Amino acid sequence: MTTRIVDQTDLLNTPFMRACRGEDSHSTPIWLMRQAGRYMAEYRNVREKVGFLELCKTPDLACEVTVTAVEKLGVDAAIIFADILLILEPMGAGLQFTAKDGPLINKPVRVAEDVTALKKVDPESLSFVFEAIKKTRQALRKDIPLIGFCGAPFTLASYLIEGGSSKHFAKTKKFMYDSPKTWHALLDHIVEASIPYLLGQVEAGAQVIQIFDSWVGCLGPDDYDAYVKEHVAKLIRALGGIAPVIHFGLASNSLLLQMQAAGGDVIGLDWRVDLAESWSKLEYRCGVQGNLDPTVLLSNRSEIEKQARKILAKAANRQGHIFNLGHGVLPETPVDNVRFLVDCVKRLSVR
Ligand code: CP3
């Protein structure tokens, strides 16, 4: 028992956890979205033996790829290997990942009856994620915090309605505008499922939660307020401050204030925004995470260093900056460039 308390104290004082709380640290913490993925040979080796969903559902393997990424890169935080779409399976929507088309939902939501037909999610049906978190927490170094995560209600609803990935989110928005009542019922259902899922992840050993609203940037601010904000706010409120929350959206420059109002200790920024300007717009009332363009990692060392420096300069040693990409590591990224970035940020940000 004593050991556990000591371990948590160590964890809570790491640069990453301190930044999540807006406290100072000796250097800027860095981790990368999709740090465990296809760009890494170790990951591809595991994937040669098992399918993506099977990997997610095998706690020993999920733990292995999570920990390998941290050890190989020297990042300051781990993110549990899983996927935002896993929660859609116990809803009865049917989930498949194909090499060509990415995720596919077998029974998309198109009419009100489809929403009523969605099953209430028993958190036990996602126990493989909790198990993976427990194993990973034990396998990780004691000074590496573990991030749990979920998809935000809008982004998950978009997969349910579109039946997979989408470019214009036309079906999603039509559904939202045509049937607002059903839309809100759908988002309620997603939030009700996500609350115990996130609480279970924290209980299993995650120190921080990231909420991925990857596709919400397709909405304008008024629609965000009308159709999304209350649902995200409810989800974050329900966590009751049990762990810091990182609230991430892609291409959501015009929504930053709305997203901040919905909640989160740290707001994720993508590369399309100026970090200094955005943080100032948020009045420094939260931390920020970001915001290197992932394609910079396809280039060369001098460009990577130049761009890392620029971002650190924009953050100006303020408390509460977590270095990250503006979106996930791309599959064609050279691992050496990723390691170089991590070293750069550590070297350049020492105070
Ligand atoms: O290292 C980590 O970041 C943790 C693992 C993680 C994955 N997906 C693994 C994954 C996390 C945090 C996610 C979140 C996720 N999943 C998001 C939000 C982040 C974002 O990218 O905006 C979204 C939208 C998804 C849905 C998803 N999963 C798609 C659209 C795809 C197919 C496209 C692709 O990149 O392959 C996936 C599959 C997926 N999730 C892979 C990985 C490593 C690739 C699967 C493979 O091995 O073939």
Coordinates of C-alpha atoms and ligand atoms in Angstrom, one line a residue:
M1 CA 0.0 0.0 0.0
T2 CA 2.8 2.4 1.0
T3 CA 4.6 1.7 -2.3
R4 CA 1.5 2.6 -4.3
I5 CA 1.1 6.0 -2.6
V6 CA 4.8 6.8 -3.1
D7 CA 4.6 5.8 -6.7
Q8 CA 1.6 8.1 -7.3
T9 CA 3.5 11.0 -5.6
D10 CA 6.4 10.5 -8.0
L11 CA 4.0 10.3 -10.9
L12 CA 2.1 13.4 -9.9
N13 CA 5.3 15.5 -9.8
T14 CA 6.5 14.6 -13.3
P15 CA 6.8 17.5 -15.8
F16 CA 3.8 16.1 -17.8
M17 CA 1.5 16.1 -14.8
R18 CA 2.8 19.4 -13.6
A19 CA 2.1 20.9 -17.0
C20 CA -1.4 19.5 -17.0
R21 CA -2.0 21.4 -13.8
G22 CA -0.4 24.6 -15.1
E23 CA 2.7 24.2 -12.8
D24 CA 6.3 24.8 -13.7
S25 CA 8.8 22.1 -14.5
H26 CA 12.5 21.9 -15.4
S27 CA 11.7 21.2 -19.1
T28 CA 8.7 21.1 -21.5
P29 CA 7.1 17.6 -21.4
I30 CA 6.6 15.9 -24.8
W31 CA 4.5 13.0 -26.0
L32 CA 3.1 12.3 -29.5
M33 CA -0.4 11.4 -30.6
R34 CA -0.2 8.0 -32.3
Q35 CA 3.3 7.4 -30.8
A36 CA 2.6 3.7 -31.0
G37 CA 1.7 3.0 -34.7
R38 CA 2.7 1.7 -38.1
Y39 CA 5.7 4.0 -38.5
M40 CA 7.4 1.8 -35.8
A41 CA 8.9 -1.6 -36.9
E42 CA 8.1 -3.2 -33.5
Y43 CA 4.4 -2.3 -34.0
R44 CA 4.4 -3.6 -37.6
N45 CA 5.9 -6.9 -36.3
V46 CA 3.0 -7.3 -33.8
R47 CA 0.5 -6.4 -36.4
E48 CA 1.8 -9.1 -38.8
K49 CA 0.6 -11.6 -36.2
V50 CA -2.7 -10.1 -35.1
G51 CA -5.4 -7.9 -36.5
F52 CA -5.9 -4.3 -35.2
L53 CA -9.0 -5.1 -33.1
E54 CA -7.4 -8.3 -31.7
L55 CA -4.4 -6.2 -30.7
C56 CA -6.6 -3.8 -28.9
K57 CA -8.4 -6.6 -27.1
T58 CA -5.3 -8.5 -26.0
P59 CA -4.0 -6.6 -22.9
D60 CA -0.5 -8.2 -23.0
L61 CA 0.0 -7.0 -26.6
A62 CA -1.6 -3.5 -26.0
C63 CA 0.7 -3.1 -23.0
E64 CA 3.7 -4.2 -25.0
V65 CA 3.2 -1.7 -27.9
T66 CA 2.3 1.1 -25.4
V67 CA 5.5 0.6 -23.4
T68 CA 7.8 -0.1 -26.4
A69 CA 6.8 3.3 -27.9
V70 CA 7.7 5.1 -24.7
E71 CA 11.0 3.3 -24.3
K72 CA 12.0 3.8 -27.9
L73 CA 11.2 7.5 -28.0
G74 CA 12.0 8.7 -24.5
V75 CA 8.7 10.6 -24.3
D76 CA 7.3 11.9 -21.0
A77 CA 4.0 10.2 -21.1
A78 CA 2.4 7.0 -22.4
I79 CA -1.0 6.7 -24.0
I80 CA -2.8 3.4 -23.7
F81 CA -3.0 1.5 -27.0
A82 CA -6.7 1.3 -27.9
D83 CA -9.1 3.2 -30.2
I84 CA -11.8 5.7 -29.8
L85 CA -14.2 3.5 -31.8
L86 CA -14.0 0.4 -29.5
I87 CA -17.0 1.7 -27.4
L88 CA -19.3 1.5 -30.5
E89 CA -19.0 -2.2 -30.6
P90 CA -20.9 -2.9 -27.3
M91 CA -23.5 -0.4 -28.5
G92 CA -24.3 -3.0 -31.1
A93 CA -23.2 -0.9 -34.1
G94 CA -20.7 -3.5 -35.4
L95 CA -17.1 -2.4 -35.9
Q96 CA -14.5 -3.5 -38.4
F97 CA -11.1 -2.2 -39.5
T98 CA -10.1 -2.7 -43.1
A99 CA -6.7 -2.1 -44.5
K100 CA -8.1 -0.1 -47.4
D101 CA -11.0 1.9 -46.0
G102 CA -10.1 2.2 -42.3
P103 CA -13.0 1.8 -39.8
L104 CA -16.4 0.5 -40.9
I105 CA -19.6 0.6 -38.9
N106 CA -21.8 -2.3 -40.0
K107 CA -25.1 -0.9 -38.7
P108 CA -24.9 2.9 -39.2
V109 CA -27.4 5.2 -37.4
R110 CA -29.7 6.8 -39.9
V111 CA -33.2 7.2 -38.2
A112 CA -34.6 7.7 -34.7
E113 CA -35.2 3.9 -34.3
D114 CA -31.5 3.3 -34.9
V115 CA -30.7 5.5 -31.9
T116 CA -33.3 3.7 -29.7
A117 CA -31.9 0.4 -30.8
L118 CA -28.4 1.2 -29.5
K119 CA -27.5 -0.9 -26.5
K120 CA -26.6 0.6 -23.2
V121 CA -22.9 -0.1 -22.7
D122 CA -21.9 -2.4 -19.8
P123 CA -18.4 -1.1 -18.9
E124 CA -17.5 -4.8 -18.4
S125 CA -17.6 -5.2 -22.2
L126 CA -14.6 -2.9 -22.4
S127 CA -12.7 -4.6 -19.5
F128 CA -9.9 -5.5 -21.9
V129 CA -9.0 -1.8 -21.9
F130 CA -9.0 -1.6 -18.1
E131 CA -6.9 -4.8 -18.0
A132 CA -4.4 -3.3 -20.5
I133 CA -4.2 -0.1 -18.4
K134 CA -3.5 -2.1 -15.2
K135 CA -0.7 -4.1 -16.9
T136 CA 0.8 -1.1 -18.6
R137 CA 0.8 0.9 -15.3
Q138 CA 2.8 -1.9 -13.8
A139 CA 5.2 -2.3 -16.7
L140 CA 5.9 1.4 -17.2
R141 CA 8.7 3.3 -15.4
K142 CA 7.4 4.9 -12.3
D143 CA 7.9 8.4 -13.6
I144 CA 5.9 8.0 -16.8
P145 CA 2.2 9.0 -16.5
L146 CA -0.3 7.0 -18.5
I147 CA -3.0 8.7 -20.5
G148 CA -6.5 7.1 -20.9
F149 CA -8.8 8.4 -23.6
C150 CA -12.1 8.4 -25.4
G151 CA -13.7 9.9 -28.5
A152 CA -15.8 13.0 -27.9
P153 CA -19.6 12.7 -28.5
F154 CA -19.6 14.6 -31.9
T155 CA -16.7 12.6 -33.3
L156 CA -18.2 9.2 -32.3
A157 CA -21.6 10.2 -33.5
S158 CA -20.0 11.1 -36.9
Y159 CA -18.7 7.5 -37.2
L160 CA -22.0 6.0 -36.2
I161 CA -23.9 8.1 -38.7
E162 CA -21.5 8.1 -41.7
G163 CA -20.7 4.4 -41.2
G164 CA -16.9 5.2 -41.3
S165 CA -14.6 8.0 -42.1
S166 CA -15.9 11.0 -43.9
K167 CA -14.8 14.1 -45.8
H168 CA -17.7 16.5 -45.5
F169 CA -19.7 15.0 -42.6
A170 CA -22.8 15.6 -44.8
K171 CA -24.9 12.8 -43.3
T172 CA -23.9 13.7 -39.8
K173 CA -24.8 17.4 -40.2
K174 CA -28.0 16.6 -42.1
F175 CA -29.0 14.4 -39.2
M176 CA -28.1 17.1 -36.7
Y177 CA -30.1 19.8 -38.5
D178 CA -33.1 17.7 -39.5
S179 CA -33.6 15.8 -36.2
P180 CA -32.1 17.8 -33.3
K181 CA -34.0 15.9 -30.7
T182 CA -32.8 12.5 -32.0
W183 CA -29.3 14.0 -32.3
H184 CA -29.3 15.1 -28.7
A185 CA -30.6 11.6 -27.7
L186 CA -27.7 10.0 -29.6
L187 CA -25.1 12.3 -28.0
D188 CA -26.7 11.6 -24.6
H189 CA -26.3 7.9 -25.2
I190 CA -22.6 8.3 -26.1
V191 CA -21.9 10.4 -23.1
E192 CA -23.7 8.0 -20.8
A193 CA -21.5 5.2 -22.1
S194 CA -18.3 7.3 -22.0
I195 CA -18.6 8.4 -18.3
P196 CA -18.1 5.0 -16.7
Y197 CA -15.6 4.1 -19.4
L198 CA -13.4 7.0 -18.5
L199 CA -13.8 6.5 -14.7
G200 CA -12.9 2.9 -15.2
Q201 CA -9.7 3.9 -17.0
V202 CA -8.7 6.2 -14.2
E203 CA -9.5 3.5 -11.6
A204 CA -7.4 1.0 -13.6
G205 CA -4.4 3.4 -13.4
A206 CA -4.6 6.2 -16.0
Q207 CA -3.4 9.5 -14.6
V208 CA -4.8 11.8 -17.3
I209 CA -7.7 11.6 -19.8
Q210 CA -7.6 12.9 -23.3
I211 CA -10.9 13.5 -25.2
F212 CA -10.4 13.3 -28.9
D213 CA -12.9 15.5 -30.8
S214 CA -11.0 15.0 -34.0
W215 CA -13.7 16.0 -36.5
V216 CA -15.6 18.7 -34.6
G217 CA -13.7 21.4 -36.6
C218 CA -16.2 20.9 -39.4
L219 CA -18.7 22.9 -37.3
G220 CA -18.9 26.6 -36.8
P221 CA -19.0 28.1 -33.3
D222 CA -22.8 28.6 -33.2
D223 CA -23.5 25.0 -34.2
Y224 CA -20.9 23.8 -31.6
D225 CA -22.8 25.7 -29.0
A226 CA -26.2 24.4 -30.1
Y227 CA -25.4 20.8 -30.8
V228 CA -22.2 19.8 -29.0
K229 CA -21.0 21.9 -26.1
E230 CA -23.4 20.7 -23.4
H231 CA -22.6 17.1 -24.1
V232 CA -18.8 17.5 -23.8
A233 CA -19.3 19.7 -20.7
K234 CA -21.4 17.0 -19.1
L235 CA -18.8 14.3 -19.8
I236 CA -16.0 16.4 -18.4
R237 CA -18.1 17.5 -15.3
A238 CA -19.0 13.9 -14.6
L239 CA -15.3 13.1 -14.1
G240 CA -15.4 15.5 -11.2
G241 CA -11.7 16.4 -11.5
I242 CA -10.6 12.9 -10.8
A243 CA -7.8 13.4 -13.4
P244 CA -6.7 16.3 -15.6
V245 CA -8.5 16.4 -19.0
I246 CA -6.8 17.3 -22.3
H247 CA -9.5 18.4 -24.8
F248 CA -8.3 18.0 -28.4
G249 CA -9.9 19.0 -31.7
L250 CA -8.4 19.2 -35.2
A251 CA -8.9 22.3 -37.3
S252 CA -10.8 23.8 -34.5
N253 CA -9.3 27.3 -34.5
S254 CA -12.7 28.9 -34.6
L255 CA -13.9 26.8 -31.7
L256 CA -11.1 27.2 -29.2
L257 CA -13.2 29.4 -26.8
Q258 CA -16.2 27.2 -27.1
M259 CA -14.1 24.1 -26.4
Q260 CA -12.5 25.8 -23.4
A261 CA -16.0 26.7 -22.2
A262 CA -17.0 23.0 -22.5
G263 CA -14.1 22.1 -20.3
G264 CA -10.6 20.7 -20.0
D265 CA -7.4 21.5 -18.2
V266 CA -5.4 21.6 -21.4
I267 CA -6.7 22.4 -24.9
G268 CA -5.1 20.6 -27.9
L269 CA -3.9 22.9 -30.8
D270 CA -3.2 21.8 -34.3
W271 CA -0.5 23.3 -36.5
R272 CA -2.9 25.6 -38.4
V273 CA -2.9 28.0 -35.5
D274 CA -0.3 30.2 -33.9
L275 CA 0.3 28.8 -30.5
A276 CA 1.1 32.2 -28.9
E277 CA -2.0 33.8 -30.3
S278 CA -4.3 30.9 -29.4
W279 CA -3.0 30.7 -25.9
S280 CA -3.5 34.4 -25.4
K281 CA -7.0 34.1 -26.8
L282 CA -7.7 31.4 -24.2
E283 CA -6.4 34.0 -21.6
Y284 CA -3.9 31.4 -20.3
R285 CA -6.8 30.0 -18.2
C286 CA -5.8 26.5 -19.3
G287 CA -2.7 24.7 -20.6
V288 CA -2.1 24.1 -24.3
Q289 CA -0.8 21.0 -26.1
G290 CA 0.8 21.0 -29.5
N291 CA 1.4 22.0 -32.2
L292 CA 4.0 20.7 -34.7
D293 CA 2.7 19.8 -38.1
P294 CA 3.2 16.0 -38.3
T295 CA 4.5 16.3 -41.9
V296 CA 7.6 18.2 -40.5
L297 CA 8.7 14.8 -39.2
L298 CA 9.0 13.6 -42.8
S299 CA 11.6 16.2 -43.5
N300 CA 15.1 16.7 -42.1
R301 CA 16.8 17.4 -38.8
S302 CA 17.5 21.0 -39.3
E303 CA 13.9 21.7 -40.3
I304 CA 12.6 19.7 -37.3
E305 CA 14.9 21.6 -34.9
K306 CA 13.9 25.0 -36.4
Q307 CA 10.2 24.3 -36.1
A308 CA 10.6 22.8 -32.6
R309 CA 12.4 26.0 -31.5
K310 CA 9.7 28.1 -33.0
I311 CA 7.0 26.4 -31.1
L312 CA 9.0 26.6 -27.8
A313 CA 9.5 30.3 -28.4
K314 CA 5.8 30.8 -28.9
A315 CA 5.1 29.0 -25.6
A316 CA 7.8 31.3 -24.0
N317 CA 8.5 29.0 -21.1
R318 CA 5.0 29.6 -19.8
Q319 CA 3.7 27.0 -17.3
G320 CA 1.2 24.5 -18.9
H321 CA 2.7 23.8 -22.3
I322 CA 2.8 20.2 -23.4
F323 CA 4.7 19.6 -26.6
N324 CA 3.0 17.4 -29.1
L325 CA 2.1 17.2 -32.8
G326 CA -1.0 18.9 -34.1
H327 CA -2.3 15.4 -35.0
G328 CA -1.0 11.8 -35.0
V329 CA 2.4 10.6 -36.3
L330 CA 2.0 9.6 -40.0
P331 CA 2.7 6.0 -40.9
E332 CA 5.6 7.0 -43.3
T333 CA 7.5 8.9 -40.6
P334 CA 11.1 7.8 -40.0
V335 CA 11.5 6.7 -36.3
D336 CA 14.9 8.5 -36.1
N337 CA 13.2 11.8 -36.8
V338 CA 10.7 11.3 -34.0
R339 CA 13.5 10.5 -31.6
F340 CA 15.4 13.5 -32.8
L341 CA 12.3 15.7 -32.1
V342 CA 12.0 14.4 -28.6
D343 CA 15.7 15.0 -27.9
C344 CA 15.4 18.5 -29.3
V345 CA 12.5 19.5 -27.2
K346 CA 14.2 18.2 -24.0
R347 CA 17.5 19.9 -24.9
L348 CA 16.0 23.2 -26.0
S349 CA 13.4 23.6 -23.2
V350 CA 15.6 23.2 -20.2
R351 CA 15.1 26.2 -17.9
Ligands
CP3_1 O1 -0.4 5.7 -29.8 C1 -1.6 6.2 -29.7 O2 -1.9 7.3 -30.0 C2 -2.6 5.4 -29.0 C3 -3.5 4.6 -29.8 C4 -4.6 5.3 -30.7 C5 -5.0 4.7 -31.9 N1 -6.1 5.4 -32.3 C6 -4.4 3.6 -32.5 C7 -4.7 3.3 -33.9 C8 -5.4 6.4 -30.4 C9 -5.3 7.4 -29.3 C10 -6.4 6.5 -31.4 C11 -7.5 7.5 -31.5 C12 -8.3 7.6 -32.7 N2 -8.8 6.5 -33.4 C13 -8.8 8.8 -33.2 C14 -8.6 10.1 -32.6 C15 -7.2 10.6 -33.0 C16 -7.2 11.1 -34.5 O3 -6.4 10.4 -35.2 O4 -7.8 12.1 -34.8 C17 -9.6 8.4 -34.4 C18 -10.3 9.4 -35.3 C19 -9.6 7.0 -34.5 C20 -10.3 6.2 -35.5 C21 -9.4 5.4 -36.3 N3 -8.6 4.4 -35.9 C22 -9.2 5.6 -37.7 C23 -9.8 6.6 -38.6 C24 -8.3 4.6 -38.1 C25 -7.8 4.2 -39.5 C26 -6.9 5.2 -40.0 C27 -5.5 4.9 -39.7 O5 -4.7 5.8 -39.2 O6 -5.1 3.7 -39.9 C28 -7.9 3.9 -36.9 C29 -6.9 2.8 -36.8 C30 -5.8 2.9 -35.9 N4 -5.9 3.3 -34.6 C31 -4.4 2.5 -36.1 C32 -3.8 2.8 -34.9 C33 -2.3 2.5 -34.6 C34 -3.9 1.9 -37.3 C35 -4.3 0.5 -37.4 C36 -3.3 -0.4 -38.0 O7 -2.5 -0.9 -37.3 O8 -3.5 -0.7 -39.2

